[in-house]
Amino acid sequence: MGDWEAASLSFEDVRVPDRNLLGEPGGGMELALNWIGQKRYVIPSRAAERLPGMAVEYAKIRKSMGHPIADYQAIQWQIADSQVEIESTKWLTLYAAWRSQQGLDARHATSIAKLHGAVMANEVMDRVLQIHGGLGYAKELPIERWYRNVRVWRIFEGTDEIQRRTIARNLLKGHATLGSIGE
Ligand SMILES: Cc1cc2nc3c(=O)[nH]c(=O)nc-3n(C[C@H](O)[C@H](O)[C@H](O)COP(=O)(O)OP(=O)(O)OC[C@H]3O[C@@H](n4cnc5c(N)ncnc54)[C@H](O)[C@@H]3O)c2cc1C
């Protein structure tokens, strides 16, 4: 669906010098899971502020029924909602990154940022395409490609469902409290 190509790697008789060993022998999976968990906020941090900017510019120049479509409340609300969602993702992402940088447990904050950012990016992308009408769907602009590429954000580095599971488990087991995303 997106611009992704799967690669198949195989290793045979590979010897890795001790100095290049990451972690302890036999601890690779734990290391990988720890890395994935800590860096999930990278996904929403990609949510480009450029997207609503494109919608704003197009809404000002595209005319329908004698007026720029920016004059219509239906368009204005889509632009406003997109800005709100991008700002909220930005702060959730910065908070998760700050916790990680401070050496604090960032897993709960990261799951929240990743879930919100991935869902939000897809909603914003859909609105940007919608505001561009048929042109948004056509290949002349990069929007349809971004639309396809952004979809995978809800799947890799932990699906939406797995993030929700993590968040709920943290709350149910008392690892996090409602109203706090990181204590
Ligand atoms: C383009 C692309 C790039 C990728 N890159 C990488 C990469 O670099 N490294 C890497 O390790 N992986 C990568 N992946 C794999 C990706 O992480 C997995 O596709 C993802 O974790 C989902 O696993 P799955 O496809 O096996 O789906 P499944 O685990 O089969 O899940 C199917 C559905 O069931 C849901 N589900 C599964 N378990 C539960 C549960 N316990 N509770 C509720 N719902 C559940 C899922 O959320 C999903 O909706 C990539 C995938 C894609 C598409």
Short mmCIF file of C-alpha atoms and ligand atoms in Angstrom, two decimals:
data_model
loop_
_atom_site.label_atom_id
_atom_site.label_comp_id
_atom_site.label_asym_id
_atom_site.label_seq_id
_atom_site.Cartn_x
_atom_site.Cartn_y
_atom_site.Cartn_z
CA MET A 1 0.00 0.00 0.00
CA GLY A 2 2.74 2.46 0.90
CA ASP A 3 6.23 3.05 -0.50
CA TRP A 4 7.66 0.19 1.47
CA GLU A 5 9.55 -2.77 0.22
CA ALA A 6 10.17 -5.70 2.47
CA ALA A 7 13.73 -6.97 2.55
CA SER A 8 14.74 -10.48 3.42
CA LEU A 9 18.03 -10.87 5.31
CA SER A 10 19.78 -14.07 6.14
CA PHE A 11 23.01 -14.62 8.06
CA GLU A 12 25.17 -17.71 7.88
CA ASP A 13 28.33 -18.49 9.86
CA VAL A 14 28.57 -14.89 11.05
CA ARG A 15 31.02 -14.23 13.86
CA VAL A 16 30.55 -11.04 15.88
CA PRO A 17 33.56 -9.81 17.88
CA ASP A 18 32.94 -9.31 21.61
CA ARG A 19 33.50 -5.58 21.31
CA ASN A 20 30.49 -5.32 18.96
CA LEU A 21 28.10 -7.22 21.23
CA LEU A 22 25.02 -5.25 22.26
CA GLY A 23 23.82 -6.19 25.76
CA GLU A 24 24.27 -9.65 27.22
CA PRO A 25 24.32 -12.90 25.18
CA GLY A 26 20.73 -14.22 25.03
CA GLY A 27 19.30 -10.81 25.93
CA GLY A 28 18.68 -9.60 22.39
CA MET A 29 14.89 -9.76 22.50
CA GLU A 30 14.70 -7.81 25.75
CA LEU A 31 17.07 -5.21 24.32
CA ALA A 32 15.01 -4.91 21.13
CA LEU A 33 11.73 -4.59 23.01
CA ASN A 34 13.22 -1.98 25.29
CA TRP A 35 14.45 0.04 22.33
CA ILE A 36 11.12 -0.20 20.53
CA GLY A 37 9.20 0.82 23.64
CA GLN A 38 11.37 3.81 24.42
CA LYS A 39 11.45 5.31 20.96
CA ARG A 40 7.84 5.00 19.85
CA TYR A 41 7.35 8.72 20.21
CA VAL A 42 9.49 9.13 17.10
CA ILE A 43 6.47 8.05 15.04
CA PRO A 44 4.10 10.90 15.97
CA SER A 45 6.98 13.36 15.98
CA ARG A 46 6.97 12.94 12.21
CA ALA A 47 3.42 14.28 12.04
CA ALA A 48 4.24 17.16 9.78
CA GLU A 49 2.88 20.59 10.60
CA ARG A 50 3.15 21.09 6.86
CA LEU A 51 -0.11 19.21 6.28
CA PRO A 52 -2.59 21.79 7.60
CA GLY A 53 -0.39 24.47 6.01
CA MET A 54 -1.05 22.89 2.62
CA ALA A 55 -4.77 22.76 3.33
CA VAL A 56 -4.81 26.44 4.37
CA GLU A 57 -3.00 27.54 1.22
CA TYR A 58 -5.23 25.50 -1.06
CA ALA A 59 -8.44 26.62 0.69
CA LYS A 60 -7.50 30.24 0.03
CA ILE A 61 -6.98 29.78 -3.71
CA ARG A 62 -9.60 27.16 -4.63
CA LYS A 63 -12.96 28.75 -5.47
CA SER A 64 -16.33 27.04 -5.39
CA MET A 65 -19.72 28.72 -5.90
CA GLY A 66 -17.99 32.05 -6.33
CA HIS A 67 -16.00 32.00 -3.09
CA PRO A 68 -12.71 30.58 -1.87
CA ILE A 69 -13.55 27.35 -0.05
CA ALA A 70 -11.76 28.88 2.99
CA ASP A 71 -14.90 31.04 3.44
CA TYR A 72 -16.96 27.96 4.27
CA GLN A 73 -17.27 26.86 7.87
CA ALA A 74 -17.11 23.20 6.83
CA ILE A 75 -13.54 23.81 5.64
CA GLN A 76 -12.57 26.11 8.51
CA TRP A 77 -13.52 23.49 11.10
CA GLN A 78 -11.42 20.84 9.40
CA ILE A 79 -8.43 23.19 9.44
CA ALA A 80 -9.02 24.14 13.09
CA ASP A 81 -9.46 20.54 14.26
CA SER A 82 -6.26 19.54 12.47
CA GLN A 83 -4.28 22.30 14.16
CA VAL A 84 -5.62 21.31 17.59
CA GLU A 85 -4.70 17.67 17.02
CA ILE A 86 -1.21 18.46 15.79
CA GLU A 87 -0.55 20.74 18.78
CA SER A 88 -1.78 18.11 21.25
CA THR A 89 0.42 15.46 19.65
CA LYS A 90 3.40 17.80 19.74
CA TRP A 91 3.12 18.27 23.51
CA LEU A 92 2.49 14.60 24.22
CA THR A 93 5.55 13.75 22.11
CA LEU A 94 7.76 16.35 23.78
CA TYR A 95 6.73 15.07 27.20
CA ALA A 96 7.56 11.45 26.29
CA ALA A 97 10.89 12.54 24.80
CA TRP A 98 11.69 14.60 27.90
CA ARG A 99 10.99 11.64 30.21
CA SER A 100 13.19 9.42 28.08
CA GLN A 101 15.98 12.00 28.03
CA GLN A 102 15.80 12.35 31.85
CA GLY A 103 16.20 8.59 32.23
CA LEU A 104 12.66 8.31 33.67
CA ASP A 105 10.27 5.52 32.74
CA ALA A 106 8.75 6.86 29.53
CA ARG A 107 6.77 3.82 28.41
CA HIS A 108 3.31 5.02 29.45
CA ALA A 109 3.79 8.54 28.07
CA THR A 110 5.27 7.07 24.91
CA SER A 111 2.32 4.75 24.30
CA ILE A 112 -0.08 7.67 24.75
CA ALA A 113 1.90 9.87 22.36
CA LYS A 114 2.29 7.11 19.78
CA LEU A 115 -1.41 6.14 19.83
CA HIS A 116 -2.67 9.70 19.71
CA GLY A 117 -0.14 10.78 17.08
CA ALA A 118 -0.73 7.85 14.74
CA VAL A 119 -4.52 8.16 14.84
CA MET A 120 -4.34 11.94 14.61
CA ALA A 121 -1.94 11.91 11.64
CA ASN A 122 -4.35 9.70 9.72
CA GLU A 123 -7.30 11.96 10.51
CA VAL A 124 -5.39 15.09 9.53
CA MET A 125 -4.13 13.44 6.35
CA ASP A 126 -7.69 12.46 5.45
CA ARG A 127 -8.91 16.04 5.95
CA VAL A 128 -6.07 17.49 3.89
CA LEU A 129 -6.96 15.12 1.07
CA GLN A 130 -10.67 15.97 1.44
CA ILE A 131 -10.01 19.72 1.29
CA HIS A 132 -8.08 19.20 -1.96
CA GLY A 133 -11.07 17.32 -3.40
CA GLY A 134 -10.37 15.24 -6.52
CA LEU A 135 -6.91 16.77 -6.81
CA GLY A 136 -6.04 15.30 -3.42
CA TYR A 137 -6.88 11.85 -4.73
CA ALA A 138 -4.92 12.29 -7.97
CA LYS A 139 -1.24 11.52 -8.40
CA GLU A 140 -0.30 15.08 -9.47
CA LEU A 141 0.15 16.00 -5.80
CA PRO A 142 1.99 13.91 -3.19
CA ILE A 143 -1.08 13.80 -0.92
CA GLU A 144 -2.43 10.42 -2.02
CA ARG A 145 1.04 8.91 -1.48
CA TRP A 146 1.36 10.41 1.99
CA TYR A 147 -2.15 9.18 2.75
CA ARG A 148 -1.05 5.62 1.99
CA ASN A 149 2.25 5.94 3.82
CA VAL A 150 0.79 7.43 6.99
CA ARG A 151 -1.61 4.51 7.39
CA VAL A 152 1.17 2.22 8.56
CA TRP A 153 1.85 4.46 11.55
CA ARG A 154 -1.18 2.84 13.19
CA ILE A 155 0.40 -0.58 12.65
CA PHE A 156 4.17 -0.62 13.14
CA GLU A 157 6.06 0.06 16.37
CA GLY A 158 3.02 -1.33 18.19
CA THR A 159 -0.48 -1.22 16.72
CA ASP A 160 -3.22 1.04 18.10
CA GLU A 161 -4.66 -1.96 19.90
CA ILE A 162 -1.36 -2.84 21.56
CA GLN A 163 -0.85 0.77 22.71
CA ARG A 164 -4.36 0.77 24.23
CA ARG A 165 -3.60 -2.55 25.90
CA THR A 166 -0.38 -1.14 27.37
CA ILE A 167 -2.07 2.04 28.60
CA ALA A 168 -4.98 0.14 30.15
CA ARG A 169 -2.69 -2.41 31.80
CA ASN A 170 -0.55 0.35 33.31
CA LEU A 171 -3.67 1.91 34.81
CA LEU A 172 -5.22 -1.35 35.98
CA LYS A 173 -1.97 -2.52 37.61
CA GLY A 174 -1.33 0.87 39.21
CA HIS A 175 1.84 1.60 37.22
CA ALA A 176 0.20 4.86 36.14
CA THR A 177 -2.69 6.88 37.47
CA LEU A 178 -5.54 8.63 35.71
CA GLY A 179 -4.69 12.27 35.21
CA SER A 180 -1.00 11.52 35.07
CA ILE A 181 0.85 10.25 32.03
CA GLY A 182 4.11 9.36 33.59
CA GLU A 183 4.37 9.22 37.37
C1 LIG B 1 5.59 -1.23 6.34
C2 LIG B 1 5.89 -2.01 7.58
C3 LIG B 1 7.12 -1.86 8.18
C4 LIG B 1 7.44 -2.59 9.33
N1 LIG B 1 8.66 -2.42 9.89
C5 LIG B 1 9.00 -3.18 10.94
C6 LIG B 1 10.30 -3.08 11.51
O1 LIG B 1 11.13 -2.28 11.06
N2 LIG B 1 10.61 -3.88 12.57
C7 LIG B 1 9.73 -4.75 13.08
O2 LIG B 1 10.04 -5.45 14.04
N3 LIG B 1 8.48 -4.86 12.56
C8 LIG B 1 8.10 -4.12 11.51
N4 LIG B 1 6.85 -4.26 10.97
C9 LIG B 1 5.93 -5.25 11.54
C10 LIG B 1 4.89 -4.60 12.42
O3 LIG B 1 5.47 -4.20 13.64
C11 LIG B 1 3.74 -5.60 12.62
O4 LIG B 1 3.04 -5.68 11.39
C12 LIG B 1 2.82 -5.16 13.74
O5 LIG B 1 3.45 -5.25 14.98
C13 LIG B 1 1.54 -6.01 13.79
O6 LIG B 1 1.90 -7.37 13.82
P1 LIG B 1 1.18 -8.37 12.80
O7 LIG B 1 1.27 -7.77 11.43
O8 LIG B 1 1.74 -9.71 13.03
O9 LIG B 1 -0.35 -8.33 13.21
P2 LIG B 1 -1.06 -9.24 14.29
O10 LIG B 1 -0.22 -9.31 15.53
O11 LIG B 1 -1.47 -10.49 13.63
O12 LIG B 1 -2.34 -8.36 14.62
C14 LIG B 1 -3.52 -8.37 13.80
C15 LIG B 1 -4.54 -7.47 14.48
O13 LIG B 1 -4.87 -7.99 15.80
C16 LIG B 1 -4.59 -7.01 16.78
N5 LIG B 1 -4.08 -7.66 17.97
C17 LIG B 1 -3.03 -8.51 18.05
N6 LIG B 1 -2.83 -8.88 19.32
C18 LIG B 1 -3.76 -8.24 20.06
C19 LIG B 1 -4.09 -8.22 21.44
N7 LIG B 1 -3.38 -8.91 22.33
N8 LIG B 1 -5.11 -7.46 21.84
C20 LIG B 1 -5.83 -6.76 20.94
N9 LIG B 1 -5.59 -6.74 19.63
C21 LIG B 1 -4.57 -7.47 19.19
C22 LIG B 1 -3.58 -6.08 16.14
O14 LIG B 1 -3.60 -4.79 16.75
C23 LIG B 1 -4.04 -6.04 14.70
O15 LIG B 1 -5.12 -5.14 14.57
C24 LIG B 1 6.50 -3.51 9.85
C25 LIG B 1 5.23 -3.64 9.24
C26 LIG B 1 4.92 -2.91 8.12
C27 LIG B 1 3.55 -3.06 7.50
#
